[in-house]
Amino acid sequence: MMTDDLIDLFKTKISLLQNQPLSGGIVAKNLHISDNGSGELTLYGDFTITLKVLDLTTDGAPDLNSLMTFTQQVITSKLRGGGYKSGVRFLKYNATKKIFDQSKSWTYTIRYNFSFSVHVIQINMLSQLRGNDFVLAVVDSMSHQFTDQYGKRHYSGGLTKGMGGPAVITYNIWQRNKYLGVHEFFHTLGLDDIEDHSKKERLMYHLEDNSGQSISDMEKGDMMQFIMRDLRQMLKGSYSSISNNTVQLLRIFINDKTNGFKYNKAKFR
């Protein structure tokens, strides 16, 4: 039985042989590593991030294009400038042979010197989703509630099912808070919600009027680590995120009665 790494490598090679562009939520090329010899790796690469937006609203979403454009601009802005992560435990890198030694481990400081091209595009049906796409489904409403660390109950304007997504957002709440689409997508890239009242300026703050805009250096490093979670992928030169079975995960998530999503079921086919 092939490992995920071998499956990913095989898929990448087949795509290249067929002269087809790599596809998925994360696609990268020109990947390489610089080792300063003192425990610091700098990672380079050109990444394309694609988020597919599926309109499931009953009456349509007339402001959807402007919200998508805004979301694309903000994601691009927040990812710009790379990131930094210390204390990363991984296999020891041999810069001479350009391999990771399977028998040795090392603790690294990593600088992510990635460039990003971000695309937020609308799709109209499930058949337009691939297994490794990022997706943001737009619905009429949701009844999901949560209790914050202060014991207060809140309704949710958006929900994301773990790292990699899928994510679901209520259209009229997205209209009121343009940053909500970015907030939910950054959950997809591995960021947690923030409930500390002293950090209301942060994008991941999610209580009351969560219209914060700032991202910390630590959060940026966390996202970069998610985007390139397996450093061995850097040695391939090109990369496409492996299948996350997005369609099936979205089906399960959106039909979970505890979330209380209201949407046009005729569109969800």
PDB file of C-alpha atoms in Angstrom:
ATOM      1  CA  MET A   1       0.000   0.000   0.000  1.00  0.00           C
ATOM      2  CA  MET A   2       1.460   3.375  -1.015  1.00  0.00           C
ATOM      3  CA  THR A   3       2.038   6.081   1.592  1.00  0.00           C
ATOM      4  CA  ASP A   4       0.485   9.564   1.241  1.00  0.00           C
ATOM      5  CA  ASP A   5       3.913  10.912   0.254  1.00  0.00           C
ATOM      6  CA  LEU A   6       4.273   8.394  -2.581  1.00  0.00           C
ATOM      7  CA  ILE A   7       0.713   9.021  -3.764  1.00  0.00           C
ATOM      8  CA  ASP A   8       1.349  12.766  -3.787  1.00  0.00           C
ATOM      9  CA  LEU A   9       4.628  12.322  -5.680  1.00  0.00           C
ATOM     10  CA  PHE A  10       3.004  10.015  -8.216  1.00  0.00           C
ATOM     11  CA  LYS A  11       0.118  12.458  -8.769  1.00  0.00           C
ATOM     12  CA  THR A  12       2.524  15.356  -9.271  1.00  0.00           C
ATOM     13  CA  LYS A  13       4.669  13.432 -11.779  1.00  0.00           C
ATOM     14  CA  ILE A  14       1.635  12.318 -13.791  1.00  0.00           C
ATOM     15  CA  SER A  15       0.352  15.892 -13.952  1.00  0.00           C
ATOM     16  CA  LEU A  16       3.715  17.165 -15.149  1.00  0.00           C
ATOM     17  CA  LEU A  17       4.018  14.382 -17.716  1.00  0.00           C
ATOM     18  CA  GLN A  18       0.638  15.300 -19.126  1.00  0.00           C
ATOM     19  CA  ASN A  19       1.760  18.933 -19.302  1.00  0.00           C
ATOM     20  CA  GLN A  20      -1.205  19.968 -17.177  1.00  0.00           C
ATOM     21  CA  PRO A  21      -1.095  22.604 -14.464  1.00  0.00           C
ATOM     22  CA  LEU A  22      -1.125  21.343 -10.903  1.00  0.00           C
ATOM     23  CA  SER A  23      -4.476  21.905  -9.224  1.00  0.00           C
ATOM     24  CA  GLY A  24      -5.913  22.317  -5.772  1.00  0.00           C
ATOM     25  CA  GLY A  25      -6.170  24.753  -2.903  1.00  0.00           C
ATOM     26  CA  ILE A  26      -2.376  25.032  -2.625  1.00  0.00           C
ATOM     27  CA  VAL A  27      -0.120  24.843  -5.664  1.00  0.00           C
ATOM     28  CA  ALA A  28       3.572  25.760  -5.628  1.00  0.00           C
ATOM     29  CA  LYS A  29       6.594  25.848  -7.910  1.00  0.00           C
ATOM     30  CA  ASN A  30      10.230  26.968  -7.738  1.00  0.00           C
ATOM     31  CA  LEU A  31      10.592  25.417  -4.288  1.00  0.00           C
ATOM     32  CA  HIS A  32      14.019  25.357  -2.682  1.00  0.00           C
ATOM     33  CA  ILE A  33      15.742  25.534   0.705  1.00  0.00           C
ATOM     34  CA  SER A  34      18.634  27.633   1.971  1.00  0.00           C
ATOM     35  CA  ASP A  35      20.492  26.370   5.067  1.00  0.00           C
ATOM     36  CA  ASN A  36      22.650  28.866   7.010  1.00  0.00           C
ATOM     37  CA  GLY A  37      24.449  26.002   8.766  1.00  0.00           C
ATOM     38  CA  SER A  38      23.369  27.157  12.218  1.00  0.00           C
ATOM     39  CA  GLY A  39      19.957  25.593  12.494  1.00  0.00           C
ATOM     40  CA  GLU A  40      18.048  28.070  10.348  1.00  0.00           C
ATOM     41  CA  LEU A  41      16.312  27.108   7.119  1.00  0.00           C
ATOM     42  CA  THR A  42      14.878  29.621   4.676  1.00  0.00           C
ATOM     43  CA  LEU A  43      12.179  28.275   2.385  1.00  0.00           C
ATOM     44  CA  TYR A  44      11.496  29.812  -1.027  1.00  0.00           C
ATOM     45  CA  GLY A  45       8.665  29.236  -3.474  1.00  0.00           C
ATOM     46  CA  ASP A  46       5.888  30.710  -5.579  1.00  0.00           C
ATOM     47  CA  PHE A  47       2.487  29.676  -4.234  1.00  0.00           C
ATOM     48  CA  THR A  48      -0.984  29.918  -5.714  1.00  0.00           C
ATOM     49  CA  ILE A  49      -3.822  29.758  -3.189  1.00  0.00           C
ATOM     50  CA  THR A  50      -7.352  29.200  -4.538  1.00  0.00           C
ATOM     51  CA  LEU A  51     -10.551  29.513  -2.501  1.00  0.00           C
ATOM     52  CA  LYS A  52     -13.774  28.418  -4.212  1.00  0.00           C
ATOM     53  CA  VAL A  53     -16.988  30.137  -3.092  1.00  0.00           C
ATOM     54  CA  LEU A  54     -20.232  28.171  -3.466  1.00  0.00           C
ATOM     55  CA  ASP A  55     -23.401  30.300  -3.345  1.00  0.00           C
ATOM     56  CA  LEU A  56     -26.128  28.281  -1.629  1.00  0.00           C
ATOM     57  CA  THR A  57     -28.384  31.211  -0.742  1.00  0.00           C
ATOM     58  CA  THR A  58     -32.080  31.013  -1.540  1.00  0.00           C
ATOM     59  CA  ASP A  59     -32.559  34.509  -2.977  1.00  0.00           C
ATOM     60  CA  GLY A  60     -29.073  35.021  -4.388  1.00  0.00           C
ATOM     61  CA  ALA A  61     -26.152  37.090  -3.127  1.00  0.00           C
ATOM     62  CA  PRO A  62     -25.952  40.362  -5.117  1.00  0.00           C
ATOM     63  CA  ASP A  63     -22.869  41.621  -3.252  1.00  0.00           C
ATOM     64  CA  LEU A  64     -20.980  38.349  -3.557  1.00  0.00           C
ATOM     65  CA  ASN A  65     -18.524  39.519  -6.221  1.00  0.00           C
ATOM     66  CA  SER A  66     -17.450  42.561  -4.215  1.00  0.00           C
ATOM     67  CA  LEU A  67     -17.094  40.461  -1.043  1.00  0.00           C
ATOM     68  CA  MET A  68     -14.972  37.927  -2.928  1.00  0.00           C
ATOM     69  CA  THR A  69     -12.754  40.663  -4.386  1.00  0.00           C
ATOM     70  CA  PHE A  70     -12.257  42.185  -0.944  1.00  0.00           C
ATOM     71  CA  THR A  71     -11.478  38.779   0.562  1.00  0.00           C
ATOM     72  CA  GLN A  72      -8.931  38.025  -2.142  1.00  0.00           C
ATOM     73  CA  GLN A  73      -7.190  41.366  -1.576  1.00  0.00           C
ATOM     74  CA  VAL A  74      -7.020  40.939   2.205  1.00  0.00           C
ATOM     75  CA  ILE A  75      -5.762  37.330   2.062  1.00  0.00           C
ATOM     76  CA  THR A  76      -3.049  38.430  -0.358  1.00  0.00           C
ATOM     77  CA  SER A  77      -2.074  41.323   1.898  1.00  0.00           C
ATOM     78  CA  LYS A  78      -1.941  39.220   5.066  1.00  0.00           C
ATOM     79  CA  LEU A  79       0.160  36.452   3.493  1.00  0.00           C
ATOM     80  CA  ARG A  80       2.615  38.914   1.986  1.00  0.00           C
ATOM     81  CA  GLY A  81       6.018  39.130   3.641  1.00  0.00           C
ATOM     82  CA  GLY A  82       6.480  35.481   4.491  1.00  0.00           C
ATOM     83  CA  GLY A  83       6.628  34.244   8.062  1.00  0.00           C
ATOM     84  CA  TYR A  84       8.828  32.953  10.855  1.00  0.00           C
ATOM     85  CA  LYS A  85       8.673  29.886  13.068  1.00  0.00           C
ATOM     86  CA  SER A  86      11.079  28.729  15.787  1.00  0.00           C
ATOM     87  CA  GLY A  87      11.362  25.394  17.556  1.00  0.00           C
ATOM     88  CA  VAL A  88      10.296  23.348  14.530  1.00  0.00           C
ATOM     89  CA  ARG A  89      11.246  19.716  15.077  1.00  0.00           C
ATOM     90  CA  PHE A  90      11.875  17.799  11.875  1.00  0.00           C
ATOM     91  CA  LEU A  91      14.317  15.474  10.131  1.00  0.00           C
ATOM     92  CA  LYS A  92      17.884  16.775   9.841  1.00  0.00           C
ATOM     93  CA  TYR A  93      18.554  18.483   6.517  1.00  0.00           C
ATOM     94  CA  ASN A  94      21.704  17.617   4.573  1.00  0.00           C
ATOM     95  CA  ALA A  95      22.361  20.719   2.453  1.00  0.00           C
ATOM     96  CA  THR A  96      25.129  19.005   0.465  1.00  0.00           C
ATOM     97  CA  LYS A  97      23.002  16.055  -0.630  1.00  0.00           C
ATOM     98  CA  LYS A  98      19.745  18.065  -0.492  1.00  0.00           C
ATOM     99  CA  ILE A  99      17.933  15.380   1.454  1.00  0.00           C
ATOM    100  CA  PHE A 100      16.299  15.002   4.847  1.00  0.00           C
ATOM    101  CA  ASP A 101      17.996  12.237   6.837  1.00  0.00           C
ATOM    102  CA  GLN A 102      15.340   9.722   7.862  1.00  0.00           C
ATOM    103  CA  SER A 103      17.451   8.574  10.836  1.00  0.00           C
ATOM    104  CA  LYS A 104      18.120  11.959  12.454  1.00  0.00           C
ATOM    105  CA  SER A 105      15.950  14.766  13.803  1.00  0.00           C
ATOM    106  CA  TRP A 106      16.743  18.409  14.420  1.00  0.00           C
ATOM    107  CA  THR A 107      15.162  21.558  15.834  1.00  0.00           C
ATOM    108  CA  TYR A 108      15.021  24.429  13.369  1.00  0.00           C
ATOM    109  CA  THR A 109      14.200  28.069  13.053  1.00  0.00           C
ATOM    110  CA  ILE A 110      12.392  28.482   9.754  1.00  0.00           C
ATOM    111  CA  ARG A 111      11.964  31.604   7.661  1.00  0.00           C
ATOM    112  CA  TYR A 112       9.273  31.378   5.004  1.00  0.00           C
ATOM    113  CA  ASN A 113      10.163  33.522   2.023  1.00  0.00           C
ATOM    114  CA  PHE A 114       7.129  32.545  -0.062  1.00  0.00           C
ATOM    115  CA  SER A 115       5.405  34.661  -2.689  1.00  0.00           C
ATOM    116  CA  PHE A 116       1.642  34.279  -3.085  1.00  0.00           C
ATOM    117  CA  SER A 117      -0.927  34.641  -5.819  1.00  0.00           C
ATOM    118  CA  VAL A 118      -4.440  34.379  -4.360  1.00  0.00           C
ATOM    119  CA  HIS A 119      -7.616  33.579  -6.289  1.00  0.00           C
ATOM    120  CA  VAL A 120     -11.132  33.674  -4.811  1.00  0.00           C
ATOM    121  CA  ILE A 121     -13.528  32.340  -7.428  1.00  0.00           C
ATOM    122  CA  GLN A 122     -17.216  31.465  -7.518  1.00  0.00           C
ATOM    123  CA  ILE A 123     -18.484  28.006  -8.401  1.00  0.00           C
ATOM    124  CA  ASN A 124     -22.086  26.965  -9.022  1.00  0.00           C
ATOM    125  CA  MET A 125     -22.138  23.225  -8.342  1.00  0.00           C
ATOM    126  CA  LEU A 126     -20.376  20.492  -6.399  1.00  0.00           C
ATOM    127  CA  SER A 127     -18.903  19.008  -9.575  1.00  0.00           C
ATOM    128  CA  GLN A 128     -16.647  22.080  -9.735  1.00  0.00           C
ATOM    129  CA  LEU A 129     -14.958  21.046  -6.482  1.00  0.00           C
ATOM    130  CA  ARG A 130     -11.850  18.876  -6.380  1.00  0.00           C
ATOM    131  CA  GLY A 131     -10.750  16.731  -3.473  1.00  0.00           C
ATOM    132  CA  ASN A 132      -7.993  19.135  -2.431  1.00  0.00           C
ATOM    133  CA  ASP A 133      -9.801  22.471  -2.958  1.00  0.00           C
ATOM    134  CA  PHE A 134     -10.549  25.065  -0.326  1.00  0.00           C
ATOM    135  CA  VAL A 135     -14.255  25.894  -0.244  1.00  0.00           C
ATOM    136  CA  LEU A 136     -16.401  28.565   1.407  1.00  0.00           C
ATOM    137  CA  ALA A 137     -20.128  27.787   1.203  1.00  0.00           C
ATOM    138  CA  VAL A 138     -22.459  30.791   1.539  1.00  0.00           C
ATOM    139  CA  VAL A 139     -25.799  30.057   3.251  1.00  0.00           C
ATOM    140  CA  ASP A 140     -28.913  31.930   4.351  1.00  0.00           C
ATOM    141  CA  SER A 141     -28.377  31.411   8.076  1.00  0.00           C
ATOM    142  CA  MET A 142     -27.100  29.081  10.785  1.00  0.00           C
ATOM    143  CA  SER A 143     -28.375  28.396  14.285  1.00  0.00           C
ATOM    144  CA  HIS A 144     -25.113  27.136  15.785  1.00  0.00           C
ATOM    145  CA  GLN A 145     -24.228  28.700  19.137  1.00  0.00           C
ATOM    146  CA  PHE A 146     -21.098  28.548  21.266  1.00  0.00           C
ATOM    147  CA  THR A 147     -20.160  29.528  24.801  1.00  0.00           C
ATOM    148  CA  ASP A 148     -17.102  31.771  25.139  1.00  0.00           C
ATOM    149  CA  GLN A 149     -14.516  31.587  27.910  1.00  0.00           C
ATOM    150  CA  TYR A 150     -16.517  34.145  29.889  1.00  0.00           C
ATOM    151  CA  GLY A 151     -19.633  31.951  29.902  1.00  0.00           C
ATOM    152  CA  LYS A 152     -21.626  34.026  27.408  1.00  0.00           C
ATOM    153  CA  ARG A 153     -23.571  32.406  24.559  1.00  0.00           C
ATOM    154  CA  HIS A 154     -23.136  33.619  20.968  1.00  0.00           C
ATOM    155  CA  TYR A 155     -24.558  32.816  17.554  1.00  0.00           C
ATOM    156  CA  SER A 156     -22.033  32.034  14.826  1.00  0.00           C
ATOM    157  CA  GLY A 157     -21.756  33.961  11.573  1.00  0.00           C
ATOM    158  CA  GLY A 158     -19.361  31.418  10.125  1.00  0.00           C
ATOM    159  CA  LEU A 159     -18.057  27.936  10.867  1.00  0.00           C
ATOM    160  CA  THR A 160     -15.006  26.038   9.682  1.00  0.00           C
ATOM    161  CA  LYS A 161     -14.503  22.291  10.031  1.00  0.00           C
ATOM    162  CA  GLY A 162     -10.896  22.069  11.151  1.00  0.00           C
ATOM    163  CA  MET A 163      -7.691  22.776   9.265  1.00  0.00           C
ATOM    164  CA  GLY A 164      -8.192  22.479   5.530  1.00  0.00           C
ATOM    165  CA  GLY A 165     -11.903  23.332   5.802  1.00  0.00           C
ATOM    166  CA  PRO A 166     -14.580  23.259   4.535  1.00  0.00           C
ATOM    167  CA  ALA A 167     -15.974  26.589   5.749  1.00  0.00           C
ATOM    168  CA  VAL A 168     -19.540  27.935   5.785  1.00  0.00           C
ATOM    169  CA  ILE A 169     -20.575  31.568   6.144  1.00  0.00           C
ATOM    170  CA  THR A 170     -23.917  33.409   6.516  1.00  0.00           C
ATOM    171  CA  TYR A 171     -24.363  35.860   3.653  1.00  0.00           C
ATOM    172  CA  ASN A 172     -26.013  38.790   5.458  1.00  0.00           C
ATOM    173  CA  ILE A 173     -23.459  38.654   8.304  1.00  0.00           C
ATOM    174  CA  TRP A 174     -20.641  38.607   5.740  1.00  0.00           C
ATOM    175  CA  GLN A 175     -22.217  41.730   4.218  1.00  0.00           C
ATOM    176  CA  ARG A 176     -22.062  43.467   7.606  1.00  0.00           C
ATOM    177  CA  ASN A 177     -18.492  42.373   8.331  1.00  0.00           C
ATOM    178  CA  LYS A 178     -16.403  42.135   5.161  1.00  0.00           C
ATOM    179  CA  TYR A 179     -13.489  40.556   7.053  1.00  0.00           C
ATOM    180  CA  LEU A 180     -15.528  37.496   8.064  1.00  0.00           C
ATOM    181  CA  GLY A 181     -14.649  35.577   4.887  1.00  0.00           C
ATOM    182  CA  VAL A 182     -10.930  36.045   5.571  1.00  0.00           C
ATOM    183  CA  HIS A 183     -11.459  35.100   9.226  1.00  0.00           C
ATOM    184  CA  GLU A 184     -13.073  31.790   8.254  1.00  0.00           C
ATOM    185  CA  PHE A 185     -10.474  31.036   5.587  1.00  0.00           C
ATOM    186  CA  PHE A 186      -7.642  31.622   8.058  1.00  0.00           C
ATOM    187  CA  HIS A 187      -9.245  28.958  10.271  1.00  0.00           C
ATOM    188  CA  THR A 188      -8.772  26.721   7.230  1.00  0.00           C
ATOM    189  CA  LEU A 189      -5.065  27.651   7.293  1.00  0.00           C
ATOM    190  CA  GLY A 190      -4.797  26.593  10.930  1.00  0.00           C
ATOM    191  CA  LEU A 191      -5.551  29.694  13.047  1.00  0.00           C
ATOM    192  CA  ASP A 192      -7.709  29.544  16.187  1.00  0.00           C
ATOM    193  CA  ASP A 193     -10.300  32.025  17.418  1.00  0.00           C
ATOM    194  CA  ILE A 194      -9.264  34.694  19.925  1.00  0.00           C
ATOM    195  CA  GLU A 195     -11.565  35.617  22.834  1.00  0.00           C
ATOM    196  CA  ASP A 196      -9.283  37.912  24.859  1.00  0.00           C
ATOM    197  CA  HIS A 197     -11.127  41.270  25.134  1.00  0.00           C
ATOM    198  CA  SER A 198      -7.796  43.122  25.006  1.00  0.00           C
ATOM    199  CA  LYS A 199      -7.188  41.792  21.483  1.00  0.00           C
ATOM    200  CA  LYS A 200     -10.241  43.147  19.675  1.00  0.00           C
ATOM    201  CA  GLU A 201      -7.997  44.567  16.954  1.00  0.00           C
ATOM    202  CA  ARG A 202      -7.022  41.061  15.841  1.00  0.00           C
ATOM    203  CA  LEU A 203      -8.605  39.487  12.773  1.00  0.00           C
ATOM    204  CA  MET A 204      -9.181  36.182  14.597  1.00  0.00           C
ATOM    205  CA  TYR A 205     -11.054  37.821  17.498  1.00  0.00           C
ATOM    206  CA  HIS A 206     -14.597  36.443  17.247  1.00  0.00           C
ATOM    207  CA  LEU A 207     -16.714  37.969  20.004  1.00  0.00           C
ATOM    208  CA  GLU A 208     -19.085  40.923  19.705  1.00  0.00           C
ATOM    209  CA  ASP A 209     -18.147  43.009  16.660  1.00  0.00           C
ATOM    210  CA  ASN A 210     -15.254  40.919  15.366  1.00  0.00           C
ATOM    211  CA  SER A 211     -14.067  43.448  12.800  1.00  0.00           C
ATOM    212  CA  GLY A 212     -10.391  43.362  13.779  1.00  0.00           C
ATOM    213  CA  GLN A 213      -7.837  43.388  10.997  1.00  0.00           C
ATOM    214  CA  SER A 214      -4.378  42.586  12.396  1.00  0.00           C
ATOM    215  CA  ILE A 215      -2.499  39.290  12.172  1.00  0.00           C
ATOM    216  CA  SER A 216       0.421  38.585  14.516  1.00  0.00           C
ATOM    217  CA  ASP A 217       3.815  37.319  13.354  1.00  0.00           C
ATOM    218  CA  MET A 218       3.165  34.088  15.259  1.00  0.00           C
ATOM    219  CA  GLU A 219      -0.144  33.582  13.443  1.00  0.00           C
ATOM    220  CA  LYS A 220       1.528  34.226  10.102  1.00  0.00           C
ATOM    221  CA  GLY A 221       4.168  31.627  10.966  1.00  0.00           C
ATOM    222  CA  ASP A 222       1.432  29.150  11.898  1.00  0.00           C
ATOM    223  CA  MET A 223      -0.243  29.639   8.515  1.00  0.00           C
ATOM    224  CA  MET A 224       3.024  29.232   6.646  1.00  0.00           C
ATOM    225  CA  GLN A 225       3.705  26.016   8.543  1.00  0.00           C
ATOM    226  CA  PHE A 226       0.283  24.702   7.530  1.00  0.00           C
ATOM    227  CA  ILE A 227       0.853  25.671   3.884  1.00  0.00           C
ATOM    228  CA  MET A 228       4.142  23.719   3.844  1.00  0.00           C
ATOM    229  CA  ARG A 229       3.622  21.262   6.670  1.00  0.00           C
ATOM    230  CA  ASP A 230       5.968  18.571   5.310  1.00  0.00           C
ATOM    231  CA  LEU A 231       9.371  20.062   4.528  1.00  0.00           C
ATOM    232  CA  ARG A 232      10.240  17.084   2.349  1.00  0.00           C
ATOM    233  CA  GLN A 233       7.793  18.474  -0.211  1.00  0.00           C
ATOM    234  CA  MET A 234      10.242  21.353  -0.737  1.00  0.00           C
ATOM    235  CA  LEU A 235      12.704  18.958  -2.384  1.00  0.00           C
ATOM    236  CA  LYS A 236      10.326  18.181  -5.256  1.00  0.00           C
ATOM    237  CA  GLY A 237      10.455  21.667  -6.739  1.00  0.00           C
ATOM    238  CA  SER A 238       6.686  21.655  -7.380  1.00  0.00           C
ATOM    239  CA  TYR A 239       3.805  20.835  -5.064  1.00  0.00           C
ATOM    240  CA  SER A 240       0.034  20.413  -5.063  1.00  0.00           C
ATOM    241  CA  SER A 241      -1.858  19.844  -1.811  1.00  0.00           C
ATOM    242  CA  ILE A 242      -2.990  16.243  -1.461  1.00  0.00           C
ATOM    243  CA  SER A 243      -6.645  15.258  -1.547  1.00  0.00           C
ATOM    244  CA  ASN A 244      -8.692  16.174   1.502  1.00  0.00           C
ATOM    245  CA  ASN A 245     -11.937  14.731   0.061  1.00  0.00           C
ATOM    246  CA  THR A 246     -13.459  18.208   0.121  1.00  0.00           C
ATOM    247  CA  VAL A 247     -16.829  17.279  -1.411  1.00  0.00           C
ATOM    248  CA  GLN A 248     -17.577  14.548   1.112  1.00  0.00           C
ATOM    249  CA  LEU A 249     -16.417  16.688   4.032  1.00  0.00           C
ATOM    250  CA  LEU A 250     -18.676  19.525   2.875  1.00  0.00           C
ATOM    251  CA  ARG A 251     -21.652  17.165   2.543  1.00  0.00           C
ATOM    252  CA  ILE A 252     -21.190  15.905   6.101  1.00  0.00           C
ATOM    253  CA  PHE A 253     -20.563  19.361   7.551  1.00  0.00           C
ATOM    254  CA  ILE A 254     -23.445  21.159   5.882  1.00  0.00           C
ATOM    255  CA  ASN A 255     -25.942  18.393   6.714  1.00  0.00           C
ATOM    256  CA  ASP A 256     -24.942  18.249  10.384  1.00  0.00           C
ATOM    257  CA  LYS A 257     -28.165  19.270  12.162  1.00  0.00           C
ATOM    258  CA  THR A 258     -26.259  20.712  15.131  1.00  0.00           C
ATOM    259  CA  ASN A 259     -24.977  23.490  12.856  1.00  0.00           C
ATOM    260  CA  GLY A 260     -28.485  24.446  11.736  1.00  0.00           C
ATOM    261  CA  PHE A 261     -27.549  25.642   8.248  1.00  0.00           C
ATOM    262  CA  LYS A 262     -30.411  27.065   6.177  1.00  0.00           C
ATOM    263  CA  TYR A 263     -29.701  27.053   2.441  1.00  0.00           C
ATOM    264  CA  ASN A 264     -31.142  26.272  -0.981  1.00  0.00           C
ATOM    265  CA  LYS A 265     -30.851  22.499  -1.132  1.00  0.00           C
ATOM    266  CA  ALA A 266     -31.624  22.509  -4.858  1.00  0.00           C
ATOM    267  CA  LYS A 267     -28.253  24.184  -5.422  1.00  0.00           C
ATOM    268  CA  PHE A 268     -26.402  21.583  -3.381  1.00  0.00           C
ATOM    269  CA  ARG A 269     -26.117  18.747  -5.858  1.00  0.00           C
TER     270      ARG A 269
END
